[in-house]
């Protein structure tokens, strides 16, 4: 057996989740030796997709969207839309520079597309319903791209997102650095919420007005890796054991329609090591972070010497018994300390971010909304873009590639707009005109009501890209447009 094939073999073994602690053999291609990807333990339903391709630099998978019944609560199973009958969808695990081929089949009774959130790939593969014909019921589409950046990402539907995302069409993506820091264990958690009928456990009806449209749909149940963690009958947090002395990497993706919350890890010394766009130049310690729909964080987690458990909590605004809005903690994941180990310090690769102290043209994107002809309509710079069944987006602006641009986003309606720019990363510089400490690359920034947020981006990735609020109820009611970076390419993949 050639060393090449052996490498592939090792990769496949890891992807199917072999639980061995022994170091996996390295992958050798020509003269370049890549250490094998670290195993990601199966954490309550996040099963990596088996790789159909023996080439260690190609991840080739089958992905099917279809209706799927999940036992979320005692009694009737909940009818969802899922990828490969998994909730969340299967984990995609690759290394930066790998080619990813996804043979996607739509077995839903309605059209859909798949968007690879945060991956700076070609716009032809981004899942834009403007560029790609939506995948009709029974039809297939092959997504084929090279992953350019390491980090924690996710994939999800980008059509009829109010319903399809609520019904569970999402999954996580882990892309490892070429020289990745080695931890005792890596774990990944995906947060979500869902609104279920109390009578029969089914996803409750979608309202076309009122708070659901105004602030976005918020659930009555919180989910962690597809498990209900609050209220009666839920499975509770994801649980596992971790030895004292371990140093773990915990990745987190927020896949809600609209709910933002705080994240806190108790019982450990914690540093934020990565944001949407990958590792930070300098990890930092913080009591808690705020996370908005679409965003990601990676944490370095070291159990405190006297801790008996390490708990990941969502800090969510709820109504107390006197109808006051208060913040309450909900356990997403709980590691019980068991045994002891000695862990080598993880070695982080050198990371430098694009310069922010630069001359840059200033642009303004005003996020707004109101009632037009009895219909709630959201707008960017006064223009609603995505309304009803049409798949056309207004072209908001054209940018030169690789030129720094400052964009000040402002919101005069709604509590918040987590604003997502496809195919690009940016850095958050200011809020309300004042510098803020929100380090790292982002693809989504939460713009709070009556506040401005100023970002800086270099628009490094050519193409036509969607820009939109990640609250599905806002994007699908107008707060979604396209930008063009560089010269448009005439030939589309229609
Ligand atoms: Cu919004």
Short mmCIF file of C-alpha atoms and ligand atoms in Angstrom, two decimals:
data_model
loop_
_atom_site.label_atom_id
_atom_site.label_comp_id
_atom_site.label_asym_id
_atom_site.label_seq_id
_atom_site.Cartn_x
_atom_site.Cartn_y
_atom_site.Cartn_z
CA UNK A 1 0.00 0.00 0.00
CA UNK A 2 1.44 3.38 -0.96
CA UNK A 3 1.91 5.98 1.74
CA UNK A 4 -0.59 8.12 -0.17
CA UNK A 5 -3.36 5.58 0.21
CA UNK A 6 -2.51 4.99 3.85
CA UNK A 7 -2.99 8.66 4.50
CA UNK A 8 -6.41 8.56 2.96
CA UNK A 9 -7.24 5.53 5.02
CA UNK A 10 -6.29 7.31 8.22
CA UNK A 11 -8.46 10.28 7.25
CA UNK A 12 -11.48 8.10 6.56
CA UNK A 13 -10.96 6.33 9.88
CA UNK A 14 -11.04 9.64 11.69
CA UNK A 15 -14.02 10.94 9.81
CA UNK A 16 -16.12 7.98 10.80
CA UNK A 17 -15.25 8.82 14.37
CA UNK A 18 -12.76 6.22 15.61
CA UNK A 19 -12.49 6.89 19.30
CA UNK A 20 -8.88 5.86 19.82
CA UNK A 21 -6.54 8.18 21.70
CA UNK A 22 -3.51 6.92 19.78
CA UNK A 23 -2.07 9.53 17.42
CA UNK A 24 -3.28 8.90 13.88
CA UNK A 25 -0.64 8.35 11.18
CA UNK A 26 0.36 11.35 9.08
CA UNK A 27 -0.78 11.99 5.55
CA UNK A 28 2.11 12.16 3.10
CA UNK A 29 1.78 13.67 -0.35
CA UNK A 30 5.01 14.18 -2.23
CA UNK A 31 7.39 15.89 0.18
CA UNK A 32 4.73 17.65 2.22
CA UNK A 33 3.81 15.93 5.46
CA UNK A 34 0.47 16.93 6.95
CA UNK A 35 -0.42 15.67 10.39
CA UNK A 36 -3.73 13.80 10.29
CA UNK A 37 -6.80 15.79 11.29
CA UNK A 38 -7.57 15.61 15.00
CA UNK A 39 -10.58 13.46 15.77
CA UNK A 40 -13.80 15.29 16.53
CA UNK A 41 -15.68 13.15 18.99
CA UNK A 42 -19.24 12.40 18.09
CA UNK A 43 -21.14 14.76 20.31
CA UNK A 44 -24.78 13.89 20.51
CA UNK A 45 -25.76 13.67 16.88
CA UNK A 46 -22.94 15.62 15.23
CA UNK A 47 -21.70 12.69 13.19
CA UNK A 48 -19.09 13.50 10.56
CA UNK A 49 -20.04 12.62 6.98
CA UNK A 50 -18.10 9.66 5.57
CA UNK A 51 -15.65 10.69 2.84
CA UNK A 52 -16.34 8.89 -0.44
CA UNK A 53 -13.05 9.99 -2.01
CA UNK A 54 -9.74 8.21 -1.25
CA UNK A 55 -7.70 11.36 -2.03
CA UNK A 56 -6.81 12.85 1.39
CA UNK A 57 -7.15 16.37 -0.06
CA UNK A 58 -10.69 15.82 -1.33
CA UNK A 59 -13.75 15.51 0.87
CA UNK A 60 -16.54 14.08 -1.26
CA UNK A 61 -19.92 13.53 0.33
CA UNK A 62 -23.59 12.91 -0.37
CA UNK A 63 -26.06 15.32 1.15
CA UNK A 64 -29.83 14.86 0.98
CA UNK A 65 -32.49 17.27 2.22
CA UNK A 66 -35.77 15.66 3.20
CA UNK A 67 -38.56 15.49 5.75
CA UNK A 68 -37.48 13.69 8.87
CA UNK A 69 -39.25 12.90 12.14
CA UNK A 70 -37.21 13.47 15.31
CA UNK A 71 -38.09 12.40 18.83
CA UNK A 72 -37.46 15.78 20.46
CA UNK A 73 -39.96 15.30 23.28
CA UNK A 74 -41.92 12.40 24.74
CA UNK A 75 -45.00 11.67 22.65
CA UNK A 76 -45.32 12.50 18.98
CA UNK A 77 -42.06 12.84 17.03
CA UNK A 78 -41.51 16.30 15.52
CA UNK A 79 -41.63 16.54 11.74
CA UNK A 80 -38.55 18.47 10.57
CA UNK A 81 -36.56 19.11 7.36
CA UNK A 82 -33.04 17.75 7.79
CA UNK A 83 -29.90 16.86 5.88
CA UNK A 84 -29.21 13.10 5.77
CA UNK A 85 -31.87 12.45 8.43
CA UNK A 86 -29.68 14.10 11.07
CA UNK A 87 -30.49 17.04 13.30
CA UNK A 88 -28.30 19.06 13.09
CA UNK A 89 -27.10 17.92 9.69
CA UNK A 90 -23.90 15.87 9.42
CA UNK A 91 -20.60 17.52 10.25
CA UNK A 92 -18.30 18.40 7.36
CA UNK A 93 -14.67 18.08 8.40
CA UNK A 94 -11.86 19.24 6.12
CA UNK A 95 -8.50 20.97 6.10
CA UNK A 96 -7.77 24.37 4.62
CA UNK A 97 -6.95 23.95 0.92
CA UNK A 98 -9.01 20.77 0.57
CA UNK A 99 -11.44 20.40 -2.30
CA UNK A 100 -14.97 19.70 -1.12
CA UNK A 101 -17.47 18.02 -3.43
CA UNK A 102 -21.04 17.79 -2.17
CA UNK A 103 -23.52 15.78 -4.22
CA UNK A 104 -26.69 17.44 -3.05
CA UNK A 105 -30.15 15.99 -3.64
CA UNK A 106 -33.40 17.73 -2.79
CA UNK A 107 -36.00 15.23 -1.62
CA UNK A 108 -38.19 17.93 -0.11
CA UNK A 109 -41.52 18.82 -1.70
CA UNK A 110 -40.23 22.39 -2.23
CA UNK A 111 -37.22 24.11 -3.81
CA UNK A 112 -34.08 24.82 -1.80
CA UNK A 113 -30.37 25.75 -2.08
CA UNK A 114 -27.39 25.17 0.22
CA UNK A 115 -25.25 28.08 1.41
CA UNK A 116 -21.77 27.53 2.92
CA UNK A 117 -21.79 30.25 5.55
CA UNK A 118 -18.40 31.93 5.96
CA UNK A 119 -16.54 29.98 3.28
CA UNK A 120 -14.92 32.47 0.86
CA UNK A 121 -15.53 30.29 -2.18
CA UNK A 122 -16.67 31.14 -5.73
CA UNK A 123 -20.02 32.94 -5.95
CA UNK A 124 -21.15 30.19 -8.35
CA UNK A 125 -21.08 27.72 -5.44
CA UNK A 126 -22.33 30.03 -2.69
CA UNK A 127 -25.96 28.93 -2.83
CA UNK A 128 -27.29 32.25 -4.08
CA UNK A 129 -30.71 31.74 -5.67
CA UNK A 130 -29.84 34.66 -7.97
CA UNK A 131 -26.80 32.85 -9.43
CA UNK A 132 -27.79 29.24 -9.00
CA UNK A 133 -31.16 27.93 -10.14
CA UNK A 134 -32.89 26.74 -6.98
CA UNK A 135 -32.76 22.95 -6.67
CA UNK A 136 -36.28 21.74 -7.43
CA UNK A 137 -37.96 18.82 -5.65
CA UNK A 138 -36.32 15.60 -6.81
CA UNK A 139 -33.43 17.47 -8.49
CA UNK A 140 -29.71 17.43 -7.65
CA UNK A 141 -26.82 19.89 -7.70
CA UNK A 142 -23.11 19.29 -7.15
CA UNK A 143 -21.33 21.89 -5.05
CA UNK A 144 -17.60 21.81 -5.75
CA UNK A 145 -15.17 24.22 -4.13
CA UNK A 146 -11.83 24.57 -2.35
CA UNK A 147 -11.97 25.71 1.28
CA UNK A 148 -9.72 28.77 1.52
CA UNK A 149 -9.81 29.45 5.27
CA UNK A 150 -9.60 27.46 8.47
CA UNK A 151 -12.27 27.94 11.10
CA UNK A 152 -15.69 26.99 12.32
CA UNK A 153 -18.38 27.46 9.70
CA UNK A 154 -21.82 26.11 8.88
CA UNK A 155 -24.07 25.32 5.98
CA UNK A 156 -27.77 26.00 5.72
CA UNK A 157 -30.69 26.59 3.40
CA UNK A 158 -30.86 30.00 1.75
CA UNK A 159 -34.40 29.75 0.37
CA UNK A 160 -37.71 30.05 2.21
CA UNK A 161 -35.39 30.38 5.15
CA UNK A 162 -38.05 31.46 7.66
CA UNK A 163 -39.54 27.96 7.46
CA UNK A 164 -36.65 25.83 6.18
CA UNK A 165 -34.13 27.02 8.78
CA UNK A 166 -36.67 26.70 11.61
CA UNK A 167 -37.37 23.16 10.34
CA UNK A 168 -33.70 22.28 10.80
CA UNK A 169 -31.86 22.56 7.45
CA UNK A 170 -28.40 23.31 8.81
CA UNK A 171 -25.15 21.61 9.79
CA UNK A 172 -21.66 22.52 11.02
CA UNK A 173 -18.38 22.68 9.11
CA UNK A 174 -14.95 22.37 10.71
CA UNK A 175 -11.93 23.36 8.63
CA UNK A 176 -8.65 22.70 10.34
CA UNK A 177 -5.61 24.91 9.99
CA UNK A 178 -2.69 23.54 8.00
CA UNK A 179 -0.62 23.61 11.23
CA UNK A 180 -3.34 23.27 13.80
CA UNK A 181 -2.92 23.64 17.55
CA UNK A 182 -3.29 20.25 19.23
CA UNK A 183 -5.76 19.92 22.12
CA UNK A 184 -6.78 17.05 24.41
CA UNK A 185 -10.11 17.02 22.61
CA UNK A 186 -12.11 19.13 20.21
CA UNK A 187 -15.87 19.46 20.56
CA UNK A 188 -18.50 21.29 18.58
CA UNK A 189 -21.88 22.58 19.70
CA UNK A 190 -24.64 24.10 17.61
CA UNK A 191 -27.22 26.27 19.36
CA UNK A 192 -30.75 26.77 18.04
CA UNK A 193 -34.29 27.43 19.18
CA UNK A 194 -37.60 26.15 17.90
CA UNK A 195 -41.25 26.93 18.53
CA UNK A 196 -43.27 23.80 19.11
CA UNK A 197 -46.99 23.34 19.71
CA UNK A 198 -47.56 22.11 23.25
CA UNK A 199 -50.39 19.85 22.06
CA UNK A 200 -48.55 17.66 19.53
CA UNK A 201 -44.83 18.62 19.50
CA UNK A 202 -45.06 19.94 15.92
CA UNK A 203 -43.41 23.15 14.66
CA UNK A 204 -46.02 25.83 15.27
CA UNK A 205 -47.50 27.97 12.49
CA UNK A 206 -45.60 30.85 10.92
CA UNK A 207 -47.07 34.27 11.61
CA UNK A 208 -46.98 36.88 8.88
CA UNK A 209 -47.23 39.89 11.18
CA UNK A 210 -46.62 41.05 14.72
CA UNK A 211 -43.51 40.32 16.77
CA UNK A 212 -42.54 37.34 14.59
CA UNK A 213 -41.85 39.65 11.67
CA UNK A 214 -40.83 42.67 13.74
CA UNK A 215 -38.13 40.99 15.82
CA UNK A 216 -37.88 37.61 14.12
CA UNK A 217 -39.24 34.26 15.21
CA UNK A 218 -38.06 33.14 18.65
CA UNK A 219 -38.77 29.62 19.88
CA UNK A 220 -40.26 28.29 23.10
CA UNK A 221 -37.57 25.61 23.25
CA UNK A 222 -33.77 25.91 23.18
CA UNK A 223 -31.65 23.32 21.41
CA UNK A 224 -28.06 22.20 21.76
CA UNK A 225 -26.90 19.80 19.04
CA UNK A 226 -30.53 19.03 18.29
CA UNK A 227 -31.47 18.23 21.91
CA UNK A 228 -34.08 20.27 23.76
CA UNK A 229 -32.38 21.70 26.83
CA UNK A 230 -35.13 23.65 28.58
CA UNK A 231 -38.54 22.86 29.96
CA UNK A 232 -40.40 19.64 30.49
CA UNK A 233 -39.48 16.51 28.58
CA UNK A 234 -36.28 17.82 27.03
CA UNK A 235 -33.18 15.65 26.85
CA UNK A 236 -31.09 18.32 28.57
CA UNK A 237 -27.60 19.51 27.77
CA UNK A 238 -25.00 17.54 25.83
CA UNK A 239 -23.00 15.61 28.45
CA UNK A 240 -19.53 14.09 28.45
CA UNK A 241 -16.55 13.58 30.74
CA UNK A 242 -13.25 15.43 30.67
CA UNK A 243 -10.12 14.77 32.73
CA UNK A 244 -8.58 17.37 35.02
CA UNK A 245 -5.53 18.84 33.30
CA UNK A 246 -7.08 18.68 29.84
CA UNK A 247 -7.04 21.60 27.41
CA UNK A 248 -9.95 21.43 24.99
CA UNK A 249 -11.15 23.36 21.95
CA UNK A 250 -14.88 24.02 22.00
CA UNK A 251 -16.43 25.36 18.83
CA UNK A 252 -19.84 27.02 18.85
CA UNK A 253 -22.26 27.91 16.03
CA UNK A 254 -25.52 29.81 16.56
CA UNK A 255 -28.16 28.61 14.08
CA UNK A 256 -31.27 30.40 15.41
CA UNK A 257 -33.69 32.31 13.15
CA UNK A 258 -33.47 35.43 15.31
CA UNK A 259 -32.39 34.76 18.90
CA UNK A 260 -29.10 36.25 20.12
CA UNK A 261 -27.69 35.35 23.51
CA UNK A 262 -24.69 35.47 25.81
CA UNK A 263 -22.30 32.52 26.10
CA UNK A 264 -20.42 31.65 29.28
CA UNK A 265 -18.35 28.66 30.38
CA UNK A 266 -18.31 27.93 34.12
CA UNK A 267 -15.72 25.83 35.94
CA UNK A 268 -12.84 26.52 33.57
CA UNK A 269 -10.27 29.06 32.56
CA UNK A 270 -11.49 30.12 29.17
CA UNK A 271 -9.98 32.06 26.31
CA UNK A 272 -11.62 33.06 23.04
CA UNK A 273 -9.29 31.75 20.34
CA UNK A 274 -11.32 32.08 17.14
CA UNK A 275 -14.20 34.07 15.65
CA UNK A 276 -16.16 33.68 12.37
CA UNK A 277 -13.05 33.93 10.19
CA UNK A 278 -10.63 31.73 12.12
CA UNK A 279 -7.96 31.98 14.82
CA UNK A 280 -7.20 35.30 16.51
CA UNK A 281 -3.67 36.76 16.57
CA UNK A 282 -4.01 36.96 20.37
CA UNK A 283 -6.46 34.79 22.32
CA UNK A 284 -8.24 36.73 25.04
CA UNK A 285 -9.98 35.86 28.31
CA UNK A 286 -13.51 37.10 28.85
CA UNK A 287 -16.31 36.30 31.31
CA UNK A 288 -18.82 35.98 28.49
CA UNK A 289 -19.32 36.73 24.83
CA UNK A 290 -22.40 37.81 22.92
CA UNK A 291 -23.37 35.72 19.92
CA UNK A 292 -25.85 36.54 17.15
CA UNK A 293 -27.50 34.28 14.55
CA UNK A 294 -24.87 33.04 12.10
CA UNK A 295 -21.82 33.85 14.25
CA UNK A 296 -19.22 31.43 15.63
CA UNK A 297 -16.67 31.31 18.46
CA UNK A 298 -13.96 28.80 19.43
CA UNK A 299 -12.90 28.60 23.05
CA UNK A 300 -9.82 27.17 24.74
CA UNK A 301 -11.17 25.44 27.85
CA UNK A 302 -9.05 24.41 30.87
CA UNK A 303 -10.97 22.94 33.81
CA UNK A 304 -10.23 24.80 37.03
CA UNK A 305 -8.22 22.71 39.55
CA UNK A 306 -11.15 22.48 41.99
CA UNK A 307 -13.97 22.16 39.44
CA UNK A 308 -16.19 19.09 39.36
CA UNK A 309 -17.87 20.11 36.12
CA UNK A 310 -17.44 22.53 33.24
CA UNK A 311 -20.67 23.99 31.90
CA UNK A 312 -21.39 25.89 28.68
CA UNK A 313 -24.36 28.21 29.25
CA UNK A 314 -26.60 30.33 27.06
CA UNK A 315 -27.62 33.56 28.81
CA UNK A 316 -31.07 34.31 27.43
CA UNK A 317 -33.52 37.12 28.11
CA UNK A 318 -36.76 35.66 29.47
CA UNK A 319 -39.85 36.86 31.32
CA UNK A 320 -39.89 36.12 35.04
CA UNK A 321 -43.04 35.40 37.06
CA UNK A 322 -43.69 39.16 37.37
CA UNK A 323 -43.32 39.62 33.60
CA UNK A 324 -40.02 41.41 34.01
CA UNK A 325 -37.37 40.79 31.38
CA UNK A 326 -34.47 39.06 33.11
CA UNK A 327 -31.46 37.10 31.92
CA UNK A 328 -31.48 33.39 32.75
CA UNK A 329 -28.76 30.76 32.22
CA UNK A 330 -29.53 27.57 30.26
CA UNK A 331 -27.08 24.67 30.14
CA UNK A 332 -26.04 23.80 26.59
CA UNK A 333 -23.29 21.32 27.46
CA UNK A 334 -21.86 19.84 30.65
CA UNK A 335 -18.52 18.10 31.06
CA UNK A 336 -18.06 16.15 34.27
CA UNK A 337 -14.49 16.05 35.54
CA UNK A 338 -13.28 12.46 35.65
CA UNK A 339 -9.68 11.30 35.93
CA UNK A 340 -6.56 13.31 35.37
CA UNK A 341 -4.22 14.01 32.48
CA UNK A 342 -1.24 16.12 31.51
CA UNK A 343 -1.61 18.13 28.32
CA UNK A 344 1.06 19.88 26.31
CA UNK A 345 0.40 23.56 25.68
CA UNK A 346 -1.31 24.04 22.32
CA UNK A 347 0.90 25.88 19.85
CA UNK A 348 -1.06 28.46 17.92
CA UNK A 349 0.03 29.33 14.39
CA UNK A 350 1.01 32.96 13.76
CA UNK A 351 -2.00 34.89 12.56
CA UNK A 352 -2.02 38.44 11.26
CA UNK A 353 -5.18 40.27 10.30
CA UNK A 354 -5.55 42.87 7.54
CA UNK A 355 -4.49 46.34 8.73
CA UNK A 356 -7.27 48.47 10.17
CA UNK A 357 -5.37 51.78 10.52
CA UNK A 358 -5.74 52.64 6.87
CA UNK A 359 -7.33 55.32 4.74
CA UNK A 360 -10.62 53.88 3.58
CA UNK A 361 -13.66 55.23 1.75
CA UNK A 362 -16.73 55.47 4.00
CA UNK A 363 -19.99 53.89 2.96
CA UNK A 364 -23.32 53.79 4.75
CA UNK A 365 -25.85 51.01 4.82
CA UNK A 366 -29.06 52.10 6.54
CA UNK A 367 -31.16 49.20 7.78
CA UNK A 368 -34.79 50.13 8.12
CA UNK A 369 -38.32 48.87 7.93
CA UNK A 370 -41.92 49.88 7.96
CA UNK A 371 -45.39 49.07 6.71
CA UNK A 372 -45.94 49.56 2.99
CA UNK A 373 -49.46 48.90 1.62
CA UNK A 374 -50.30 46.95 4.77
CA UNK A 375 -47.20 44.74 4.38
CA UNK A 376 -44.16 44.82 6.66
CA UNK A 377 -41.16 45.61 4.52
CA UNK A 378 -37.47 45.79 5.47
CA UNK A 379 -34.98 47.81 3.47
CA UNK A 380 -31.27 48.54 2.97
CA UNK A 381 -30.70 52.21 2.04
CA UNK A 382 -34.44 52.57 1.53
CA UNK A 383 -34.76 49.74 -0.99
CA UNK A 384 -36.48 46.42 -0.26
CA UNK A 385 -34.80 43.68 -2.19
CA UNK A 386 -36.15 40.26 -1.60
CA UNK A 387 -39.90 40.13 -1.47
CA UNK A 388 -42.27 37.25 -2.02
CA UNK A 389 -41.42 34.40 -4.33
CA UNK A 390 -39.13 36.30 -6.69
CA UNK A 391 -35.43 35.41 -6.58
CA UNK A 392 -34.08 38.75 -7.79
CA UNK A 393 -31.92 40.93 -5.57
CA UNK A 394 -31.25 44.63 -5.99
CA UNK A 395 -27.58 45.43 -6.69
CA UNK A 396 -26.74 47.70 -3.77
CA UNK A 397 -23.15 48.71 -4.60
CA UNK A 398 -20.11 47.71 -6.65
CA UNK A 399 -16.66 47.54 -5.01
CA UNK A 400 -13.09 47.30 -6.25
CA UNK A 401 -11.44 44.13 -4.95
CA UNK A 402 -8.64 44.42 -2.36
CA UNK A 403 -9.36 48.06 -1.51
CA UNK A 404 -10.17 48.85 2.14
CA UNK A 405 -13.70 50.12 2.69
CA UNK A 406 -15.40 51.29 5.87
CA UNK A 407 -19.10 50.58 6.07
CA UNK A 408 -21.23 52.12 8.79
CA UNK A 409 -24.38 50.11 9.33
CA UNK A 410 -27.24 51.72 11.21
CA UNK A 411 -30.59 50.49 12.37
CA UNK A 412 -33.62 52.56 13.22
CA UNK A 413 -36.01 49.67 13.73
CA UNK A 414 -36.21 46.45 15.67
CA UNK A 415 -33.95 45.46 18.57
CA UNK A 416 -31.15 44.23 16.30
CA UNK A 417 -30.01 43.09 12.87
CA UNK A 418 -27.21 40.48 12.72
CA UNK A 419 -25.91 41.51 9.31
CA UNK A 420 -24.11 38.98 7.12
CA UNK A 421 -21.86 39.64 4.12
CA UNK A 422 -21.33 36.59 1.92
CA UNK A 423 -17.92 35.56 0.62
CA UNK A 424 -15.93 38.16 2.61
CA UNK A 425 -14.51 38.77 6.06
CA UNK A 426 -14.43 42.08 7.91
CA UNK A 427 -13.37 43.52 11.25
CA UNK A 428 -15.60 45.47 13.63
CA UNK A 429 -14.04 48.86 14.40
CA UNK A 430 -16.63 51.04 16.08
CA UNK A 431 -20.04 51.15 17.64
CA UNK A 432 -21.81 54.48 17.91
CA UNK A 433 -18.66 56.05 16.45
CA UNK A 434 -16.48 54.82 19.33
CA UNK A 435 -13.75 52.17 19.02
CA UNK A 436 -14.70 48.74 20.39
CA UNK A 437 -12.74 45.65 21.42
CA UNK A 438 -14.31 43.00 19.19
CA UNK A 439 -11.20 41.44 17.68
CA UNK A 440 -11.08 38.90 14.89
CA UNK A 441 -12.48 38.34 11.44
CA UNK A 442 -16.24 38.33 11.11
CA UNK A 443 -18.76 37.61 8.40
CA UNK A 444 -21.69 38.65 10.58
CA UNK A 445 -22.03 41.75 12.80
CA UNK A 446 -24.90 42.44 15.13
CA UNK A 447 -26.21 45.96 14.50
CA UNK A 448 -28.22 46.94 17.54
CA UNK A 449 -31.29 49.18 17.44
CA UNK A 450 -30.56 52.91 17.39
CA UNK A 451 -26.85 52.22 17.16
CA UNK A 452 -24.29 52.27 14.38
CA UNK A 453 -21.61 49.64 13.79
CA UNK A 454 -18.61 50.43 11.60
CA UNK A 455 -16.74 47.60 9.90
CA UNK A 456 -13.66 47.52 7.71
CA UNK A 457 -13.30 45.10 4.84
CA UNK A 458 -10.98 44.61 1.86
CA UNK A 459 -13.52 42.74 -0.34
CA UNK A 460 -10.89 40.17 -1.30
CA UNK A 461 -13.24 37.75 -3.01
CA UNK A 462 -14.49 38.59 -6.53
CA UNK A 463 -18.09 37.98 -7.42
CA UNK A 464 -21.71 38.84 -6.79
CA UNK A 465 -22.51 38.41 -3.11
CA UNK A 466 -25.61 38.54 -0.96
CA UNK A 467 -25.64 40.96 1.97
CA UNK A 468 -28.52 40.59 4.40
CA UNK A 469 -29.83 40.50 7.91
CA UNK A 470 -29.53 36.96 9.28
CA UNK A 471 -32.93 37.20 10.93
CA UNK A 472 -34.79 35.22 8.27
CA UNK A 473 -37.99 37.22 8.82
CA UNK A 474 -36.09 40.40 7.91
CA UNK A 475 -34.06 39.11 4.95
CA UNK A 476 -37.06 37.41 3.37
CA UNK A 477 -39.12 40.57 3.78
CA UNK A 478 -36.67 42.83 2.01
CA UNK A 479 -33.47 43.25 4.04
CA UNK A 480 -31.32 41.40 1.52
CA UNK A 481 -29.42 42.75 -1.46
CA UNK A 482 -26.40 41.90 -3.61
CA UNK A 483 -23.06 43.61 -3.94
CA UNK A 484 -20.64 43.17 -6.83
CA UNK A 485 -16.92 42.87 -6.15
CA UNK A 486 -14.83 43.39 -9.28
CA UNK A 487 -16.09 42.98 -12.83
CA UNK A 488 -19.19 40.84 -13.27
CA UNK A 489 -18.69 37.50 -15.01
CA UNK A 490 -21.22 37.13 -17.83
CA UNK A 491 -21.58 33.35 -17.88
CA UNK A 492 -23.78 32.13 -15.06
CA UNK A 493 -24.31 28.52 -14.23
CA UNK A 494 -27.99 28.58 -15.25
CU1 LIG B 1 -32.77 42.14 10.83
#
